[in-house]
Amino acid sequence: MMKNICLTILIGLIFGLNLYAQKKTVTVASELKKLYQVEELPSYIEQTKLLQVSSYDTTGGNDDGFSGEYSFIRKNPDSSLVIFDAEGKGVINRIWTPTPTEDTLDFYFGNEKNPSFSVKFSDLFSGEVAPFEEPLAGNEIGGFYNYFPIPFKHGCKIVFRGKKLEFYQIQHRTYSEEYEVENFSGEISAEAKNELERLKRGWNKVSALETEIDKITDTILKPGENLTLAQFDKGGRILGIRLEDAKAFEGLNKQIDIKMTWDNEAKPAVYMPVADFFGYAFGEVSMQSLLLGSGNNINYCYYPMPFDHNAKIELIYRPSEKPEKDETIQIKSEVWASNKMRDPEEEGKFYAYWNKNINAPLGEPHTFLKGEGKGHYVGTILQTQGLEPGMTLFFEGDDVTTIDGEMRVHGTGSEDYFNGGWYALLNRWDRKISLPLHGALDYSLPYSRTGGYRLFISDKMPFDESIDHTIEHGPEENNKQVDYTSVAFYYSNSRVHQDQAEPVNELTGTYIPDTFVLYPQLLKYSIAGEVRVEGEILSSPNAGQVRIDLNEVPKGDYKLYADISKWPEGAEISIWQRQKEVAESVSFYSEENRDENEVYLSDIKLDDFRKTITLKFKEDEERSKIKVKRWILKRE
């Protein structure tokens, strides 16, 4: 009897020791390591979920933080706000807001009555308050972001001491009992400090190209031809691709495709225009992220791509509708790979889903990725083109992610998804900006278009059975007419998306509108004489001049209109192109205030030498102001 009891105890001790040995430890250091060890991207994360708490309008409206009504989970008796409350083990891996305050955040771990640590909300994003340092924390394109990991082992609650919070998103990963998680204390260990320094160095220079095999191509590609950049006849993994010159792939028609096929699969893992894969914006070089983009006239991709038996990377040059005008281009490429085999139980293969959604159906969101299988989502590129001239209101749409039948992430707006904020405002989401994990591809009010990208590395989204990742076009009910082009990057045990269209000329062109709308907040002015600029109002009592830059508008013959206000202080102006007067007298005077929309002003011509208009004020101290809400150019 005693012998059996001792044996049972011994077996229990051995089992316990083995279980302890198998437990994975989650610390600040281990989470920081994920952000630069890109070779781990294909690896599955078992028994975890990626979840997000945000200020989205739960009624389906567009009040995603404006009023603050949806910007907390519950209110405490002292009016402080609980903005995050998670049970069990996990790690906060992303905090975003476009509206930080000077109020304090209190972090409570477990059932502690006193805060485990506290920090000023704005200090999370300054990049200067340790350990929330650059490049993991910062402020660009209108959004404040923080990717510094904050692990917790027995739940976490965050309390905002202020009276009102507006927009925010807090993203976290859950961990099962198989993981040992250490609470964040507000300070970091020497090991974590070392990992942070390695991350900074790694983000400055990706080290994924220490490889065993390389394929080099230097040749020409003609219209109608296919070119194999690299082919491998035994298992391994591709670690890097460089393709130049990047400018050769620019253009409105995007005629050259990249195609990647693993293990003789019936459908390619990647098949889309080169420009869309490398993050061009409407046919022009743009993106410069950590793993993908264009720099120094070279397209690069450092996503690891494991395969089991063979791999093939091709370029396909589709002839245009006028093939006699298609140009032969010089192709230089380098493909790095290693012989390290994929473990199918531990790693997925790399796939990219290209979705060109022309005149997206009203009432339906745009799909980034939808399908069944096991894997994890690691990146998004999106180009958005409004089909109605004017403000980019389609970018009010929220992202929604449903995984394994559960809605896990709901965003607060399209630029928010890309860690930005406040489109169409000066020095916010108003032009292309590239950062390691996210950025704006483009912003143009005249064209009514924009785009963004985001990499998911430490916050990659795992799915065991299915994923449905979408974004709205419009503030409510997907009610804006748009063309959307997206690329979704993911790893999986099989191809999740089954319905991708092949790139053909009808799908790969770039939309050019006939009407261009310019708003005062993003106009470029040159001033002569005494002129005052106050938002939409320009004033000059002494015959000043204002030249407006129209370089963003393409060449052509246009009719110029404007939405204007008339009032007792309204001035009289003339409109010129260089030395030619195109409108002799335009009056903004009225005895009573009134608005007039789409007032015809003149015909103008834009070419290589005339890309501006100049407003000349008539000298009048009492009637010296004009107010223009929108300038509208309609191509003839």
XYZ file of C-alpha atoms in Angstrom:
636
model
C 0.000 0.000 0.000
C 2.729 2.446 1.035
C 4.698 1.455 -2.067
C 1.745 2.360 -4.306
C 1.288 5.702 -2.533
C 4.973 6.586 -2.971
C 4.812 5.610 -6.627
C 1.758 7.801 -7.105
C 3.494 10.736 -5.423
C 6.618 10.198 -7.549
C 4.595 10.101 -10.771
C 2.776 13.244 -9.664
C 6.055 15.039 -8.953
C 7.501 14.030 -12.322
C 4.316 15.086 -14.117
C 4.309 18.378 -12.239
C 7.942 19.055 -13.070
C 7.315 18.256 -16.738
C 4.254 20.495 -16.765
C 6.252 23.305 -15.156
C 9.048 22.808 -17.672
C 6.546 22.997 -20.531
C 5.031 26.267 -19.342
C 6.002 29.259 -21.422
C 6.975 32.413 -19.584
C 5.532 35.761 -20.646
C 7.498 38.808 -19.526
C 8.169 42.290 -20.801
C 11.435 40.936 -22.226
C 9.781 38.012 -24.062
C 7.114 40.295 -25.546
C 9.678 42.869 -26.677
C 11.612 40.091 -28.377
C 8.568 39.266 -30.518
C 8.656 42.746 -32.006
C 12.011 42.253 -33.691
C 12.366 38.472 -34.088
C 10.506 38.420 -37.393
C 11.644 34.841 -38.048
C 9.005 33.803 -35.480
C 6.130 35.282 -37.494
C 5.093 31.955 -39.105
C 4.784 30.297 -35.655
C 1.297 29.670 -34.301
C 0.328 31.067 -30.894
C -1.769 28.384 -29.250
C -4.680 28.917 -26.851
C -4.693 32.713 -27.052
C -7.061 35.390 -28.262
C -6.377 38.888 -29.545
C -9.062 41.210 -28.100
C -9.703 44.942 -28.115
C -11.632 47.372 -25.933
C -12.507 50.632 -27.677
C -14.797 53.639 -27.621
C -16.845 52.506 -30.631
C -20.491 53.490 -30.821
C -22.305 50.301 -29.806
C -25.546 51.498 -31.455
C -23.957 51.380 -34.912
C -23.707 55.151 -35.188
C -20.615 57.315 -35.621
C -20.229 58.660 -32.061
C -17.025 56.691 -31.515
C -15.615 59.009 -28.885
C -16.875 62.472 -29.743
C -19.303 62.665 -26.813
C -17.471 60.257 -24.505
C -20.667 58.255 -24.019
C -19.012 55.036 -25.209
C -15.534 55.801 -23.861
C -15.665 53.732 -20.684
C -16.884 50.395 -19.401
C -18.359 51.791 -16.191
C -18.146 54.849 -13.989
C -16.861 54.715 -10.399
C -18.592 56.551 -7.514
C -15.894 59.246 -7.662
C -16.667 59.768 -11.399
C -13.399 58.189 -12.526
C -13.803 55.840 -15.506
C -12.962 52.158 -15.838
C -11.723 51.890 -19.426
C -10.250 48.373 -19.402
C -11.069 45.299 -17.326
C -9.680 41.878 -18.236
C -9.583 38.654 -16.267
C -6.916 35.969 -16.163
C -3.512 36.094 -17.815
C -2.641 38.411 -20.654
C -0.610 41.268 -22.050
C -1.674 44.691 -23.286
C 0.201 45.116 -26.562
C -1.265 48.286 -28.098
C -2.819 51.484 -26.771
C -4.026 54.166 -29.192
C -5.817 57.507 -28.974
C -5.993 60.736 -30.980
C -7.138 62.605 -27.866
C -4.690 62.085 -24.972
C -5.161 64.147 -21.821
C -3.027 65.151 -18.857
C -5.126 62.956 -16.567
C -3.702 59.910 -14.794
C -4.258 56.253 -15.623
C -4.174 53.772 -12.725
C -3.324 50.148 -13.518
C -4.619 47.556 -11.054
C -3.374 43.957 -11.245
C -5.348 41.155 -9.647
C -7.559 42.258 -6.765
C -5.199 44.932 -5.472
C -6.957 47.859 -3.831
C -4.158 50.289 -4.676
C -2.794 50.903 -8.193
C 0.067 48.645 -9.245
C 1.433 51.619 -11.152
C 0.154 54.948 -12.443
C 1.092 57.082 -15.420
C -0.119 60.286 -17.004
C -2.173 59.373 -20.084
C -0.130 61.641 -22.358
C 3.152 60.165 -21.044
C 2.280 56.826 -22.624
C 2.848 58.417 -26.040
C 5.541 61.081 -25.649
C 8.306 58.574 -26.429
C 10.419 60.180 -23.725
C 9.061 58.663 -20.482
C 10.733 55.322 -19.649
C 9.966 52.630 -20.436
C 7.427 53.932 -22.984
C 10.110 55.055 -25.389
C 10.460 55.561 -29.113
C 10.024 53.802 -31.483
C 7.337 51.822 -29.603
C 5.548 54.986 -28.501
C 4.966 58.180 -30.414
C 2.633 60.524 -32.243
C 2.316 60.798 -36.009
C -0.432 61.246 -38.611
C -2.836 62.425 -35.903
C -2.704 59.317 -33.726
C -0.869 58.611 -30.471
C 0.297 54.987 -30.204
C 2.056 52.761 -27.684
C 3.212 49.198 -28.422
C 5.138 48.672 -25.181
C 3.957 45.349 -23.655
C 2.217 45.398 -20.257
C 1.760 41.784 -19.022
C -0.559 40.779 -16.153
C -1.149 37.385 -14.492
C -4.380 37.723 -12.496
C -6.379 40.249 -14.469
C -5.910 43.959 -15.142
C -8.123 46.991 -14.644
C -7.315 50.492 -15.919
C -8.991 53.524 -14.351
C -8.960 56.961 -15.983
C -9.036 59.674 -13.316
C -10.377 62.369 -15.615
C -14.036 63.257 -16.073
C -14.174 62.718 -19.834
C -12.293 60.457 -22.213
C -12.858 60.566 -25.958
C -11.399 58.150 -28.518
C -9.329 55.161 -27.444
C -8.410 51.552 -28.235
C -6.691 49.112 -25.859
C -5.676 45.827 -27.404
C -4.569 42.765 -25.464
C -3.762 39.085 -25.839
C -5.106 36.465 -23.471
C -2.962 33.549 -22.276
C -4.066 30.137 -21.019
C -2.948 28.343 -17.858
C -0.067 26.823 -19.816
C 1.688 30.190 -19.591
C 3.492 31.770 -16.664
C 2.948 35.533 -16.802
C 4.837 38.148 -14.790
C 3.094 41.384 -13.837
C 4.507 44.636 -15.180
C 5.696 46.807 -12.293
C 6.166 50.156 -13.986
C 9.902 49.544 -14.252
C 11.684 46.983 -16.391
C 14.438 44.472 -15.723
C 17.957 44.579 -17.107
C 16.955 41.796 -19.500
C 14.008 43.837 -20.786
C 16.231 46.891 -21.217
C 18.611 44.788 -23.308
C 15.720 43.543 -25.441
C 14.501 47.108 -25.941
C 17.941 48.123 -27.192
C 18.047 45.104 -29.512
C 14.638 46.088 -30.829
C 15.794 49.611 -31.587
C 18.820 48.262 -33.470
C 16.735 45.612 -35.239
C 14.188 48.135 -36.420
C 16.967 50.266 -37.853
C 18.434 47.319 -39.743
C 16.477 44.154 -40.436
C 18.818 41.165 -39.938
C 16.665 38.547 -41.662
C 19.070 38.213 -44.575
C 21.756 36.109 -42.888
C 20.980 33.190 -45.168
C 22.385 30.164 -46.907
C 21.046 30.396 -50.479
C 20.460 33.296 -52.805
C 18.955 33.750 -56.256
C 19.967 36.759 -58.327
C 18.225 37.936 -61.499
C 19.350 40.713 -63.849
C 17.407 40.732 -67.104
C 14.727 42.517 -69.083
C 10.968 41.909 -68.982
C 8.839 42.511 -72.070
C 5.049 42.931 -72.297
C 3.340 39.537 -72.470
C 6.259 37.708 -70.842
C 6.574 35.736 -67.602
C 9.823 35.856 -65.654
C 10.836 33.418 -62.909
C 12.734 35.288 -60.207
C 13.430 32.225 -58.064
C 12.566 28.538 -57.982
C 13.360 26.046 -55.222
C 12.919 22.284 -55.581
C 13.161 21.268 -51.934
C 11.679 22.557 -48.708
C 12.916 25.619 -46.843
C 11.859 29.208 -46.417
C 12.257 32.489 -48.263
C 13.560 35.207 -45.948
C 13.935 38.216 -48.191
C 13.042 39.605 -51.608
C 14.468 42.730 -53.217
C 13.235 43.993 -56.555
C 14.391 47.053 -58.497
C 14.095 49.564 -59.811
C 10.959 50.447 -57.872
C 10.092 53.383 -60.132
C 9.749 51.017 -63.102
C 6.619 49.534 -61.499
C 4.882 52.892 -61.090
C 1.986 53.907 -63.289
C -1.772 54.187 -63.345
C -2.364 50.747 -64.897
C -0.212 48.510 -62.654
C 0.449 45.967 -65.409
C 3.154 43.837 -63.776
C 2.039 41.159 -61.327
C 3.921 39.149 -58.723
C 2.958 35.508 -58.285
C 4.193 33.107 -55.590
C 3.286 29.437 -55.444
C 4.155 26.937 -52.698
C 4.274 23.148 -53.039
C 2.425 22.993 -56.383
C -0.769 24.229 -54.751
C -3.678 24.658 -57.165
C -3.894 28.385 -56.473
C -0.981 30.776 -55.857
C -0.287 32.033 -52.355
C 0.349 35.533 -53.724
C -1.003 36.923 -57.002
C -1.497 40.675 -57.502
C 0.118 43.761 -59.033
C 3.675 44.348 -57.826
C 2.625 47.881 -56.877
C -0.136 46.681 -54.549
C 2.011 43.997 -52.891
C 4.798 46.455 -52.019
C 2.451 49.162 -50.757
C 2.415 51.689 -53.583
C -0.267 54.376 -53.356
C -2.409 54.528 -56.493
C 0.516 53.420 -58.638
C 3.243 55.504 -56.940
C 5.981 54.398 -54.517
C 4.914 55.066 -50.942
C 5.253 52.498 -48.123
C 8.470 52.034 -46.095
C 7.566 49.702 -43.227
C 9.731 47.366 -41.187
C 9.001 44.303 -43.334
C 7.602 45.542 -46.626
C 7.769 48.544 -48.916
C 10.067 50.577 -51.139
C 13.248 52.407 -50.190
C 16.194 53.738 -52.189
C 14.332 52.724 -55.361
C 14.234 49.081 -54.209
C 11.114 47.090 -53.346
C 11.693 44.813 -50.361
C 9.819 42.099 -48.469
C 11.150 40.439 -45.296
C 8.100 38.380 -44.330
C 9.410 34.807 -43.778
C 7.767 32.383 -46.225
C 8.205 28.683 -45.342
C 7.332 25.935 -47.844
C 7.453 22.142 -47.667
C 8.614 20.858 -51.046
C 9.033 23.590 -53.648
C 8.475 27.290 -54.305
C 8.270 29.569 -57.319
C 8.271 33.378 -57.573
C 7.284 34.931 -60.908
C 6.653 38.300 -62.529
C 3.928 38.536 -65.177
C 3.740 41.495 -67.560
C 0.160 41.984 -68.787
C -0.026 43.921 -72.059
C -2.158 47.070 -71.929
C -4.973 47.984 -74.292
C -2.309 49.665 -76.444
C 0.579 47.160 -76.275
C 2.626 49.097 -78.819
C 3.128 51.748 -76.131
C 4.184 49.287 -73.400
C 7.829 49.634 -72.448
C 10.367 46.907 -71.788
C 11.787 47.242 -68.285
C 15.029 46.168 -66.650
C 14.547 43.757 -63.746
C 17.060 43.242 -60.962
C 16.097 40.983 -58.091
C 17.608 39.142 -55.155
C 15.837 36.347 -53.278
C 17.287 34.987 -50.037
C 16.268 31.649 -48.563
C 17.364 29.046 -46.055
C 17.080 25.258 -45.882
C 15.238 25.321 -42.550
C 12.192 23.112 -42.988
C 8.710 24.094 -41.855
C 7.151 22.257 -38.914
C 3.487 21.922 -40.049
C 2.336 21.513 -36.440
C 4.037 24.729 -35.339
C 4.085 27.020 -38.388
C 1.831 28.232 -41.148
C 2.614 29.122 -44.749
C 2.551 32.740 -45.947
C -0.451 33.945 -47.964
C -1.685 37.311 -49.227
C -5.264 38.088 -50.284
C -5.711 40.850 -52.866
C -9.219 42.324 -52.961
C -10.048 44.929 -55.593
C -13.566 46.135 -54.747
C -14.786 48.423 -57.550
C -17.801 50.550 -56.613
C -18.215 48.569 -53.402
C -21.843 47.539 -52.798
C -23.692 49.906 -50.488
C -24.709 48.344 -47.210
C -21.799 45.866 -47.194
C -18.354 46.372 -45.634
C -15.141 45.836 -47.555
C -13.491 42.496 -46.757
C -9.837 42.282 -45.798
C -9.940 38.510 -45.259
C -12.730 35.975 -44.857
C -12.520 32.206 -44.780
C -11.985 29.043 -42.807
C -8.814 27.448 -41.509
C -6.178 27.823 -38.829
C -3.610 30.590 -38.774
C -2.918 34.171 -37.797
C -3.308 37.571 -39.440
C -0.151 39.709 -39.772
C -0.740 42.754 -42.003
C -3.027 45.044 -43.986
C -2.509 47.446 -46.884
C -5.495 49.525 -48.015
C -6.025 52.056 -50.814
C -9.356 53.892 -50.655
C -10.839 55.977 -53.472
C -14.056 57.954 -53.076
C -16.280 58.039 -56.158
C -18.045 61.211 -54.985
C -15.889 64.373 -55.100
C -15.270 66.096 -51.815
C -14.406 65.163 -48.251
C -13.152 61.630 -47.518
C -16.097 60.731 -45.286
C -15.845 57.091 -46.325
C -12.850 56.923 -43.947
C -15.224 57.217 -40.986
C -15.843 53.455 -41.299
C -14.907 51.063 -38.479
C -12.927 47.846 -38.746
C -14.574 44.728 -37.310
C -12.869 41.369 -36.747
C -14.839 38.196 -36.023
C -12.691 35.164 -35.215
C -14.001 31.637 -34.648
C -17.513 33.076 -34.576
C -16.734 35.695 -31.887
C -16.483 39.448 -32.508
C -13.117 40.241 -30.914
C -12.085 43.605 -32.331
C -14.221 46.642 -33.188
C -12.485 49.855 -34.180
C -13.467 53.524 -34.113
C -12.603 54.737 -37.619
C -10.475 53.859 -40.613
C -7.477 56.084 -39.898
C -7.665 54.874 -36.276
C -7.122 51.296 -37.494
C -3.816 52.497 -38.960
C -2.861 54.307 -35.701
C -3.702 57.700 -37.210
C -6.389 60.283 -36.566
C -8.121 63.438 -37.835
C -7.931 63.195 -41.612
C -7.943 66.424 -43.668
C -6.293 68.455 -40.907
C -2.884 70.084 -41.249
C 0.015 67.946 -39.989
C -2.265 65.077 -39.013
C -3.648 62.519 -41.493
C -2.924 64.835 -44.426
C -0.089 63.198 -46.400
C 1.952 60.001 -46.663
C 4.019 59.080 -43.603
C 5.786 55.734 -43.025
C 6.639 54.242 -39.629
C 7.876 50.712 -38.809
C 4.453 49.208 -38.040
C 1.962 51.621 -39.600
C 1.533 54.629 -41.821
C -0.522 56.667 -44.284
C 0.066 55.752 -47.926
C -1.404 58.946 -49.318
C -3.944 61.679 -48.646
C -5.498 63.841 -51.332
C -8.684 65.845 -50.913
C -8.773 66.893 -54.596
C -8.783 63.206 -55.588
C -10.902 62.187 -52.569
C -8.545 59.321 -51.791
C -6.257 58.000 -49.091
C -4.771 54.758 -47.806
C -2.866 53.178 -44.952
C -0.979 50.111 -43.787
C -0.449 48.253 -40.548
C 1.740 45.308 -39.535
C 0.586 42.901 -36.814
C 3.682 41.388 -35.178
C 3.407 41.027 -31.397
C -0.325 41.580 -31.907
C -0.837 39.064 -34.714
C -4.416 37.791 -34.640
C -4.736 33.993 -34.257
C -7.729 32.035 -35.564
C -8.396 28.314 -35.101
C -11.433 27.840 -37.341
C -12.352 31.033 -39.204
C -11.736 34.743 -39.651
C -13.895 37.580 -40.997
C -11.947 40.843 -41.021
C -13.734 43.835 -42.590
C -13.854 47.633 -42.696
C -16.802 49.934 -43.351
C -16.956 52.564 -46.100
C -18.837 55.460 -44.564
C -19.769 56.566 -41.056
C -22.888 54.396 -40.956
C -24.356 51.532 -42.978
C -21.512 51.505 -45.552
C -23.238 54.362 -47.352
C -20.377 55.913 -49.372
C -19.542 55.068 -52.973
C -15.937 53.878 -53.145
C -13.300 51.773 -54.867
C -11.219 49.877 -52.270
C -8.052 47.865 -52.915
C -6.614 45.858 -50.022
C -3.943 43.257 -49.361
C -4.292 41.008 -46.303
C -1.211 39.093 -45.121
C -1.536 35.961 -43.007
C -0.045 32.569 -42.144
C -2.152 29.431 -42.276
C -2.096 25.672 -42.655
C -3.972 26.172 -45.941
C -5.229 28.949 -48.202
C -8.052 30.648 -46.259
C -9.414 32.874 -49.034
C -10.889 30.991 -51.978
C -12.455 33.712 -54.120
C -9.630 36.045 -55.181
C -9.969 37.363 -58.702
C -6.911 37.210 -60.939
C -5.368 40.603 -61.684
C -6.547 41.750 -65.122
C -6.471 45.153 -66.797
C -10.108 45.860 -65.893
C -9.264 45.535 -62.193
C -5.822 47.082 -61.882
C -6.303 50.594 -63.249
C -6.262 53.725 -61.096
C -9.417 55.847 -60.967
C -9.002 59.478 -62.017
C -11.999 61.722 -61.271
C -13.346 64.499 -63.494
C -14.170 66.788 -60.569
C -11.612 67.978 -58.021
C -12.538 69.677 -54.760
C -10.058 71.735 -52.702
C -10.602 72.766 -49.089
C -8.975 75.819 -47.481
C -7.349 73.931 -44.578
C -4.957 72.071 -46.891
C -4.343 74.705 -49.600
C -0.886 76.056 -50.310
C -0.828 79.867 -50.496
C 1.748 82.406 -51.671
C 1.022 85.981 -50.618
C 1.976 89.367 -52.019
C 1.154 92.560 -50.168
C -0.916 92.776 -47.010
C -3.100 89.672 -46.772
C -4.534 87.964 -43.741
C -5.486 84.268 -43.702
C -7.981 83.102 -41.074
C -9.223 79.627 -41.996
C -11.738 80.032 -44.821
C -11.479 83.856 -44.718
C -8.909 85.818 -46.721
C -8.761 89.580 -46.233
C -6.790 92.453 -47.736
C -7.774 96.155 -47.569
C -4.805 97.248 -49.710
C -5.000 95.312 -52.993
C -3.099 92.238 -51.799
C -2.687 89.068 -53.848
C -3.049 85.375 -52.979
C -1.700 82.671 -55.265
C -3.225 79.194 -54.814
C -1.153 76.126 -55.730
C -3.032 73.622 -57.939
C -0.161 71.185 -58.532
C -2.198 68.282 -57.142
C -4.803 68.656 -59.898
C -3.895 66.951 -63.225
C -3.434 68.857 -66.453
C -6.507 69.815 -68.421
C -9.140 72.412 -69.226
C -11.449 73.171 -66.308
C -14.379 75.247 -65.246
C -13.692 76.825 -61.856
C -16.486 77.010 -59.278
C -16.600 77.854 -55.584
C -18.857 77.574 -52.546
C -18.758 81.122 -51.151
C -20.294 83.366 -48.512
C -21.478 86.887 -49.298
C -21.742 89.556 -46.604
C -21.483 93.326 -45.981
C -17.668 93.064 -45.600
C -17.322 91.090 -48.837
C -14.541 92.151 -51.191
C -14.315 92.354 -54.941
C -11.546 90.305 -56.560
C -10.201 89.399 -59.974
C -8.728 85.998 -60.837
C -5.542 85.527 -62.835
C -3.329 82.781 -64.238
C 0.146 84.229 -64.394
C -0.307 87.499 -66.359
C -3.648 86.552 -67.866
C -6.855 87.740 -66.233
C -9.450 84.949 -66.368
C -12.207 86.578 -64.218
C -12.438 90.363 -64.193
C -14.771 90.934 -61.241
C -16.052 88.520 -58.625
C -18.031 90.138 -55.815
C -18.411 88.711 -52.304
C -20.556 91.662 -51.212
C -24.145 91.408 -50.044
C -26.213 93.602 -47.739
C -27.188 90.452 -45.833
C -25.187 87.303 -45.078
C -25.896 84.451 -47.452
C -24.188 81.351 -48.859
C -24.000 80.465 -52.534
C -22.808 77.055 -53.710
C -21.016 76.123 -56.931
C -20.751 79.690 -58.175
C -19.110 79.719 -61.616
C -15.987 81.886 -61.640
C -14.021 81.259 -64.836
C -12.467 78.807 -67.261
C -8.851 77.868 -66.521
C -6.176 75.703 -68.117
C -3.648 73.670 -66.119
C -0.459 72.546 -67.853
C 3.288 72.338 -67.211
C 3.541 76.131 -66.979
C 0.255 77.119 -65.346
C -0.542 75.253 -62.152
C -1.877 78.113 -60.034
C -4.568 80.762 -59.837
C -4.042 84.203 -58.267
C -6.696 86.234 -56.465
C -6.195 90.012 -56.622
C -8.181 92.116 -54.139
C -9.682 95.441 -55.143
C -8.471 98.102 -52.709
C -11.291 98.820 -50.241
C -10.840 99.160 -46.473
C -14.491 98.464 -45.654
C -15.096 95.620 -48.101
C -11.940 93.554 -47.824
C -12.885 89.929 -47.025
C -13.719 86.811 -48.984
C -14.865 83.463 -47.637
C -14.515 80.337 -49.790
C -15.561 77.004 -48.295
C -14.582 74.892 -51.304
C -12.906 75.391 -54.668
C -14.309 73.056 -57.347
C -12.659 72.264 -60.673
C -14.666 70.366 -63.297
C -12.761 69.014 -66.250
C -14.272 69.776 -69.642
